[in-house]
mmCIF file of C-alpha atoms and ligand atoms in Angstrom:
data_model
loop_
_atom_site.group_PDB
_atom_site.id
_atom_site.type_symbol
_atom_site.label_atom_id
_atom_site.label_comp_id
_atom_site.label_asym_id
_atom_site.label_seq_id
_atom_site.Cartn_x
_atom_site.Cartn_y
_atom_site.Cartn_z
ATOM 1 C CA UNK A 1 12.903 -43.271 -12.498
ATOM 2 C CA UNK A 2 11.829 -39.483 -12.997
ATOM 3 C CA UNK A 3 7.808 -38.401 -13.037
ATOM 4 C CA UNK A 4 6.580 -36.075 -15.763
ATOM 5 C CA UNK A 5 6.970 -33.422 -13.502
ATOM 6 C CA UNK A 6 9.914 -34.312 -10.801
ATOM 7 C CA UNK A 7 13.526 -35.806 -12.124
ATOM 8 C CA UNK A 8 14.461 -37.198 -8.454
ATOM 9 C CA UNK A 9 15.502 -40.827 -8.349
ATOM 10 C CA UNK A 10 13.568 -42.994 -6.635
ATOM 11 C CA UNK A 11 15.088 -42.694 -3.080
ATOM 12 C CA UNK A 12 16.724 -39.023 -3.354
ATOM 13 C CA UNK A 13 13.004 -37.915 -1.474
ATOM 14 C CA UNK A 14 12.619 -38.429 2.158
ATOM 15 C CA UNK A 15 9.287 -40.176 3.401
ATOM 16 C CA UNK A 16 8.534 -37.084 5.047
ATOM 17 C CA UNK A 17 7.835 -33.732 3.228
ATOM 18 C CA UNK A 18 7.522 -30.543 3.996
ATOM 19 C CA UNK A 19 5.431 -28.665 0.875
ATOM 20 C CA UNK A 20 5.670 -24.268 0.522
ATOM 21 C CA UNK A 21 3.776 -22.969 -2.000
ATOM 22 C CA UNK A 22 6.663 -21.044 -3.201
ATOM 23 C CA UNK A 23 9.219 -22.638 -4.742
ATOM 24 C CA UNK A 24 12.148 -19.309 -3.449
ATOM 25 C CA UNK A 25 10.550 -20.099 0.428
ATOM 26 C CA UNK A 26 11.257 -24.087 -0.427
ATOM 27 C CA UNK A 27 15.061 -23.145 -0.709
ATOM 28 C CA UNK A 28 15.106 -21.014 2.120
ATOM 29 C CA UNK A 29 13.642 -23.793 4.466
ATOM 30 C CA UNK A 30 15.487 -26.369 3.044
ATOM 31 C CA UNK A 31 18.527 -24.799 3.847
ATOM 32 C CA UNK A 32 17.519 -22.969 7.267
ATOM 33 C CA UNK A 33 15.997 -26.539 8.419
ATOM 34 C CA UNK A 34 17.958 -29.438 6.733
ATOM 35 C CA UNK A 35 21.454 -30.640 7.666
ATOM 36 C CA UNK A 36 23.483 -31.197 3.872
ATOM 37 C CA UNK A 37 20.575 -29.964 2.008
ATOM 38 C CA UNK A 38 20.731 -31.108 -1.711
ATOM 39 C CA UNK A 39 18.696 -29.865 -4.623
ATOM 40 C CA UNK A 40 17.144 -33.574 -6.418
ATOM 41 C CA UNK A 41 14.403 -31.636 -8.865
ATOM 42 C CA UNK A 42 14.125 -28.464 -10.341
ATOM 43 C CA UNK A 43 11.660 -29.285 -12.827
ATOM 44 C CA UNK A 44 9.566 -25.954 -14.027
ATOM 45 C CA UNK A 45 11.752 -24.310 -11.554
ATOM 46 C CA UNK A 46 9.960 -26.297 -8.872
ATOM 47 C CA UNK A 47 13.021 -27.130 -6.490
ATOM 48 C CA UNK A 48 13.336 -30.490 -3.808
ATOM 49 C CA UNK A 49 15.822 -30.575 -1.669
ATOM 50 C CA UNK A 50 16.754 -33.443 1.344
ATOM 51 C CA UNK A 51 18.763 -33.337 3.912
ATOM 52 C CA UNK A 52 17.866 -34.589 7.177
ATOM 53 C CA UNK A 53 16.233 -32.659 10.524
ATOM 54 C CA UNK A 54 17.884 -33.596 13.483
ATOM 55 C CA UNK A 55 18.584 -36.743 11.929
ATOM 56 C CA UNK A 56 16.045 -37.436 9.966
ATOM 57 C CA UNK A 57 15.779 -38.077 6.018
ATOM 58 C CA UNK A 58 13.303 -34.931 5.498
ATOM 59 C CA UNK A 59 12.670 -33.058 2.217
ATOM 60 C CA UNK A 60 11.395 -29.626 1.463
ATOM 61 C CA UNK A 61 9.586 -29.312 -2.059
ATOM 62 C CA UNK A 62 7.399 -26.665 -3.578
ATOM 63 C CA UNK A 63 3.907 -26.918 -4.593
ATOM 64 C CA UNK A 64 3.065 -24.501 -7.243
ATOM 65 C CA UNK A 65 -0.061 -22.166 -6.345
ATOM 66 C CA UNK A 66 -3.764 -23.413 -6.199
ATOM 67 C CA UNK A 67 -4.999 -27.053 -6.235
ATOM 68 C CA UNK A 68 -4.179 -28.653 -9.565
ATOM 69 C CA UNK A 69 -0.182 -27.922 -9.095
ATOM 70 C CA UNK A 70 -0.016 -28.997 -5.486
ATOM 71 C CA UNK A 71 -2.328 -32.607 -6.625
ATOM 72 C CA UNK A 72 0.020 -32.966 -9.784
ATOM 73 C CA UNK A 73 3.213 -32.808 -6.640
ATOM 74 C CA UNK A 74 1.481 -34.711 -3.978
ATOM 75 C CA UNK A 75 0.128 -37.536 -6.333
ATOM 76 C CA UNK A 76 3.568 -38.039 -7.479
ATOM 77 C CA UNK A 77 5.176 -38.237 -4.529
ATOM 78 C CA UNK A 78 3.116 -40.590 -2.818
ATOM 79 C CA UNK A 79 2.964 -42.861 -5.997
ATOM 80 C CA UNK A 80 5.750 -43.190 -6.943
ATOM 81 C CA UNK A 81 8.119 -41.926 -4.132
ATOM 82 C CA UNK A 82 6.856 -43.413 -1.643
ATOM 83 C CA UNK A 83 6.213 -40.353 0.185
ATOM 84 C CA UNK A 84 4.157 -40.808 3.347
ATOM 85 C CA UNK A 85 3.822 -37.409 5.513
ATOM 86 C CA UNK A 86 3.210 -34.402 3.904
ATOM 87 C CA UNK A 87 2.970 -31.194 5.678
ATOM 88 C CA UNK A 88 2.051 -27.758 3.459
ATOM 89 C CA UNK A 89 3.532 -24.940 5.228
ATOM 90 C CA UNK A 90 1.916 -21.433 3.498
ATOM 91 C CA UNK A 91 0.299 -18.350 4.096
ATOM 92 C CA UNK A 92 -3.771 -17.634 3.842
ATOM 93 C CA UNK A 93 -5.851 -14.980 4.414
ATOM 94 C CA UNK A 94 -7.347 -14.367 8.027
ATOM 95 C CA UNK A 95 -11.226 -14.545 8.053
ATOM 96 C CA UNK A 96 -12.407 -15.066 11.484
ATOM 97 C CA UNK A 97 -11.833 -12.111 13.710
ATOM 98 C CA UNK A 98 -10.139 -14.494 16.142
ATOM 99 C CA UNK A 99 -7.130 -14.822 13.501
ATOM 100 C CA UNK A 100 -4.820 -12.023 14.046
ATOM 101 C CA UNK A 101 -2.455 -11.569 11.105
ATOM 102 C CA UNK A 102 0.834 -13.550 11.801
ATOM 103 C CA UNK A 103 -1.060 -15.913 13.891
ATOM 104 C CA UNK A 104 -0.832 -19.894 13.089
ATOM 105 C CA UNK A 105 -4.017 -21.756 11.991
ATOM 106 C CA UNK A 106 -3.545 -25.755 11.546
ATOM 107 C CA UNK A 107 -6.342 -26.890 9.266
ATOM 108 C CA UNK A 108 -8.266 -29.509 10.786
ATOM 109 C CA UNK A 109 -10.338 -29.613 7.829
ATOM 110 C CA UNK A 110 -10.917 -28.096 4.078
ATOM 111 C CA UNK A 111 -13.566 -26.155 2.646
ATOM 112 C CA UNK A 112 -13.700 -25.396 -0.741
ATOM 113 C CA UNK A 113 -15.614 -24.128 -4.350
ATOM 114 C CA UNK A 114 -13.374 -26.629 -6.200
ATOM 115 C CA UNK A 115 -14.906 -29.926 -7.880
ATOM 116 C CA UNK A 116 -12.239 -31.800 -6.654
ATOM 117 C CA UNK A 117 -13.859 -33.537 -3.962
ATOM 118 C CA UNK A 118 -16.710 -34.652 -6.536
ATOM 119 C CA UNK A 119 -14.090 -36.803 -8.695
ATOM 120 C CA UNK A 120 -12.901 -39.545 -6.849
ATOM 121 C CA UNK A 121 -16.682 -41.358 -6.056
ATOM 122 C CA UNK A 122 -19.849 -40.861 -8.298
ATOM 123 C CA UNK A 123 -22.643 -39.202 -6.133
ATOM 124 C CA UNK A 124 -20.635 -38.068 -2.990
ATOM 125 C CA UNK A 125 -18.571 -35.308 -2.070
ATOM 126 C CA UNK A 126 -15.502 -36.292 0.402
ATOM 127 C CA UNK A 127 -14.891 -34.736 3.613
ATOM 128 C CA UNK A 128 -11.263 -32.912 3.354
ATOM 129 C CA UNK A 129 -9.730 -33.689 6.621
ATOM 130 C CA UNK A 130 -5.890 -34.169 7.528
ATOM 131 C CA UNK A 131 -4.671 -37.035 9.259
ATOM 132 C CA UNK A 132 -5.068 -37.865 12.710
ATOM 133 C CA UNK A 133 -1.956 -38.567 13.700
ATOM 134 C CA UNK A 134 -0.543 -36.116 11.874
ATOM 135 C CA UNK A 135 -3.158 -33.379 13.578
ATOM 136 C CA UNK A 136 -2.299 -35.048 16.787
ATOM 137 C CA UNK A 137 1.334 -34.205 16.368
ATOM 138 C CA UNK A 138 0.779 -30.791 15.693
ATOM 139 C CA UNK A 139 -0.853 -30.583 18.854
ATOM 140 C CA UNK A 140 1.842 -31.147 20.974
ATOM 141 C CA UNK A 141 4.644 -29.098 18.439
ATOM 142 C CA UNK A 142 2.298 -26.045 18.948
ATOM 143 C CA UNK A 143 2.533 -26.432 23.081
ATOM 144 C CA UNK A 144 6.593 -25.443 22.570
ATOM 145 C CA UNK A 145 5.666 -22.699 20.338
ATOM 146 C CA UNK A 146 5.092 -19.319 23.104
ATOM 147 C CA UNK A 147 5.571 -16.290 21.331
ATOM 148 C CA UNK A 148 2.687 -16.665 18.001
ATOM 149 C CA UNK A 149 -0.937 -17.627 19.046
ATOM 150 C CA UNK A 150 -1.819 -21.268 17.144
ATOM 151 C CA UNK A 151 -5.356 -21.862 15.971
ATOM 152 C CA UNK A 152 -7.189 -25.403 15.274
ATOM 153 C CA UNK A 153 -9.765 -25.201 13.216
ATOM 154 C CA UNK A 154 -11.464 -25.848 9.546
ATOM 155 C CA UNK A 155 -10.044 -23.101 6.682
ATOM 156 C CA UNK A 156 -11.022 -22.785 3.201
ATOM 157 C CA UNK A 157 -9.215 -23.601 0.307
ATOM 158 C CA UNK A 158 -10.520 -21.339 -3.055
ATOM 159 C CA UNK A 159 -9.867 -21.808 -6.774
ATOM 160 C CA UNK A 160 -9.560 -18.042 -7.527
ATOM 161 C CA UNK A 161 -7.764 -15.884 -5.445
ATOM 162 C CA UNK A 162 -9.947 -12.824 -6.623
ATOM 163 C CA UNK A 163 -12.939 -14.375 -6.634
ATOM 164 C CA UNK A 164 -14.068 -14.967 -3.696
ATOM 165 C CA UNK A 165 -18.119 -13.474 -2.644
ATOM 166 C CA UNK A 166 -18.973 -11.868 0.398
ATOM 167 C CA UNK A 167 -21.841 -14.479 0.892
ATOM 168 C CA UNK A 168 -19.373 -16.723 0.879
ATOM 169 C CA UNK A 169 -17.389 -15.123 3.527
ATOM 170 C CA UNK A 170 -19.831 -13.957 5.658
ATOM 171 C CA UNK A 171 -21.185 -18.250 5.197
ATOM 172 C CA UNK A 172 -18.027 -19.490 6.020
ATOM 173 C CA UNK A 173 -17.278 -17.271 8.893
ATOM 174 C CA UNK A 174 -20.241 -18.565 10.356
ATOM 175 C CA UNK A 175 -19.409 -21.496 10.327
ATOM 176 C CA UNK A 176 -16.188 -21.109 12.037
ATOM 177 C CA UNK A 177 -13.839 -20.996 9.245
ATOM 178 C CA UNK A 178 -10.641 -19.321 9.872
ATOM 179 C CA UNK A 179 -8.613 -18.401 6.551
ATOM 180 C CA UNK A 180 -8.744 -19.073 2.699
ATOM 181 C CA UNK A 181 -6.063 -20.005 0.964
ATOM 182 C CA UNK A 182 -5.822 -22.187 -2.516
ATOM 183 C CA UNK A 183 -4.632 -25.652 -1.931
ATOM 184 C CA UNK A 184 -5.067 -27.532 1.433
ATOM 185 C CA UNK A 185 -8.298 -29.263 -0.512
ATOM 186 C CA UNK A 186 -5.610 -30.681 -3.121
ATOM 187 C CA UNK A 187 -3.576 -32.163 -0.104
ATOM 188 C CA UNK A 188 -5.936 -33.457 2.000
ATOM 189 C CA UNK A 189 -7.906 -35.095 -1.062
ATOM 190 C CA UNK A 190 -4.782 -36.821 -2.865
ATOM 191 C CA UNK A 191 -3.784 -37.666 0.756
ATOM 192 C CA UNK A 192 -7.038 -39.780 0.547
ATOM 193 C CA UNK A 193 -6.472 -41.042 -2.525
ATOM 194 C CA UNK A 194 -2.892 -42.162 -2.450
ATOM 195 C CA UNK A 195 -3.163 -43.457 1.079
ATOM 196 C CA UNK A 196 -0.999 -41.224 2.748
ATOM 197 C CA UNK A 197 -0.664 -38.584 5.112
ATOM 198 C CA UNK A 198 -0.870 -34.834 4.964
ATOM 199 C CA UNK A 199 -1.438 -31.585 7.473
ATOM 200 C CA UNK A 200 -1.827 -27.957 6.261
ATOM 201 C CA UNK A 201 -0.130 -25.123 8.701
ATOM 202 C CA UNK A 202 -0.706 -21.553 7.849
ATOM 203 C CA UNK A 203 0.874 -18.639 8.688
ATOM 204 C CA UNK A 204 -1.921 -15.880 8.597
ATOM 205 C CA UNK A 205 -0.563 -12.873 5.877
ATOM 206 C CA UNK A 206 -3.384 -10.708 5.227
ATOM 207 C CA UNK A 207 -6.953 -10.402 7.474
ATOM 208 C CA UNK A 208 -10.021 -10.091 4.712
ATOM 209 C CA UNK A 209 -11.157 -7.671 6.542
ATOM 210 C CA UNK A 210 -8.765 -5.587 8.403
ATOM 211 C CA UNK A 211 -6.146 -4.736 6.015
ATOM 212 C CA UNK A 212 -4.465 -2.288 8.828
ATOM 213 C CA UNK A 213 -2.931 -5.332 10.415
ATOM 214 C CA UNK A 214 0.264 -5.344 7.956
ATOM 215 C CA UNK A 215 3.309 -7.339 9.308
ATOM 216 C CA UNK A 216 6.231 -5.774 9.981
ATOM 217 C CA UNK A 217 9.262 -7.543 8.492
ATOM 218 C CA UNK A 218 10.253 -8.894 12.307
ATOM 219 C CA UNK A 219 6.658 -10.455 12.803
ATOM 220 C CA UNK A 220 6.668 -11.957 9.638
ATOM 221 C CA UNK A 221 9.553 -13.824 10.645
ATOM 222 C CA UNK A 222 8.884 -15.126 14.092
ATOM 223 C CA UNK A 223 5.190 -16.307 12.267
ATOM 224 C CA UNK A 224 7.476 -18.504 9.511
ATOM 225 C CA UNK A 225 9.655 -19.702 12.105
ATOM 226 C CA UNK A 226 6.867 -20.829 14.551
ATOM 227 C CA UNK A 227 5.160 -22.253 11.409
ATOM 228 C CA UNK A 228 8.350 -23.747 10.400
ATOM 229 C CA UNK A 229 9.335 -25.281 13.307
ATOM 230 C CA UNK A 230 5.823 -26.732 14.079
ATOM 231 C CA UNK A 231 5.044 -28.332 10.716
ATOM 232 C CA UNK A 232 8.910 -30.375 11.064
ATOM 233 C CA UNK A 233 8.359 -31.423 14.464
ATOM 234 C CA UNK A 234 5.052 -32.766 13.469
ATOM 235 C CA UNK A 235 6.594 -34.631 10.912
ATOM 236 C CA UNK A 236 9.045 -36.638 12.781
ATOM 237 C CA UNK A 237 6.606 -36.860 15.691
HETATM 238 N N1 HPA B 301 -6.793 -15.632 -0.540
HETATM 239 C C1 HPA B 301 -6.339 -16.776 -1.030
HETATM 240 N N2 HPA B 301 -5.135 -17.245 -0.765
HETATM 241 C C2 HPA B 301 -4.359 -16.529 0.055
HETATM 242 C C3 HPA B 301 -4.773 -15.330 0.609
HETATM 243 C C4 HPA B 301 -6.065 -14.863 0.298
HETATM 244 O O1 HPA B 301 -6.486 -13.801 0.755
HETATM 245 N N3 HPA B 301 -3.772 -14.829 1.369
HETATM 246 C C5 HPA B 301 -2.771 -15.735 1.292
HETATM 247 N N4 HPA B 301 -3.116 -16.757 0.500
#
């Protein structure tokens, strides 16, 4: 049985997800992760691919960019998949001046300017947090991880990548926020909703406010990698 949006057969996706923004990096971490990586979807160019992680059923899909794409994904996986871990693996933007660009930040909760969390129950707005045990896992994959500093703490997912005020910033800064980026909120709130699990680890690309901290093409790569390797050890955790 295919979904409007993912021609997999029920089965062909692994309980346990790992979810790139872009569907190019998807590829690449399938096939620098999995063992027998296979391609199941490629709907709107949007590939999934399975294989297993040191032998165990894992799949790497994309999510699209911003919040509607990754809850059209997510809901479909966890409906009718029966999906129950997903991890995004991305980049944000670094806001607090404790991120350092190619640091890690694991979202322990979402922040965001999108309605979403005002649809699911009249007259409340839900609280955007990952799962425990999920958060818990990613606490101990982080300890192996040596060579890229790993940051716990809330982020901020935005519906417009250009939009985004300095009042906003400066209030979310304050608050202790540590990046933006456009679709942890979709995650953690379909998470909710479907009953399953999800986690959103960042790799830090940009710093709002210190655009002199460019990667070079060697510290982008150790970042993904430490990213990488946390988000599928947290999954089989
Ligand atoms: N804003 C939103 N999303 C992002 C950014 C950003 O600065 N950098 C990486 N993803």
């Amino acid at each position: 049985m295919a979904t409007p949006h993912i021609t997999a057969d029920v089965g062909e996706i692994a309980p346990l997800v790992l979810m790139p923004g872009d569907p190019r990096r998807a590829e690449r971490i399938a096939k620098d992760i999995l063992d027998d990586p296979k391609l199941v979807s490629e709907v709107r160019g949007i590939g999934a691919w399975t294989g297993t992680y040191n032998g165990t059923p894992m799949s790497v899909m994309a999510s699209g960019m911003g919040i509607p794409s990754v809850c059209i994904y997510a809901t479909e996986l966890y409906r009718f998949y029966g999906v129950k871990r997903i991890i995004r693996v991305g980049t944000c933007g670094a806001m607090s001046p404790n991120v350092r660009v190619r640091d890690v930040i694991v979202a322990t909760a979402a922040h965001t300017n999108s309605s979403l969390p005002h649809l699911f129950v009249p007259d409340a707005s839900l609280s955007l947090a990952p799962s425990f045990s999920l958060l818990h896992g990613a606490g101990h994959a982080a300890k192996a991880v040596k060579d890229v500093p790993v940051h716990f703490g809330p982020i901020y997912s935005s519906d417009h990548f250009y939009l985004v005020k300095p009042a906003t910033t400066e209030g979310l800064i304050k608050l202790g926020t540590l990046g933006v980026e456009m679709e942890a909120t979709g995650l953690y709130a379909t998470a909710m909703a479907e009953g399953g699990e999800a986690l959103a680890i960042l790799t830090a690309s940009d710093h709002l406010f210190d655009p002199s901290q460019d990667m070079t093409a060697a510290e982008r790569e150790t970042s993904y990698q430490a990213m990488v390797e946390i988000a599928a050890n947290t999954l089989v955790f």
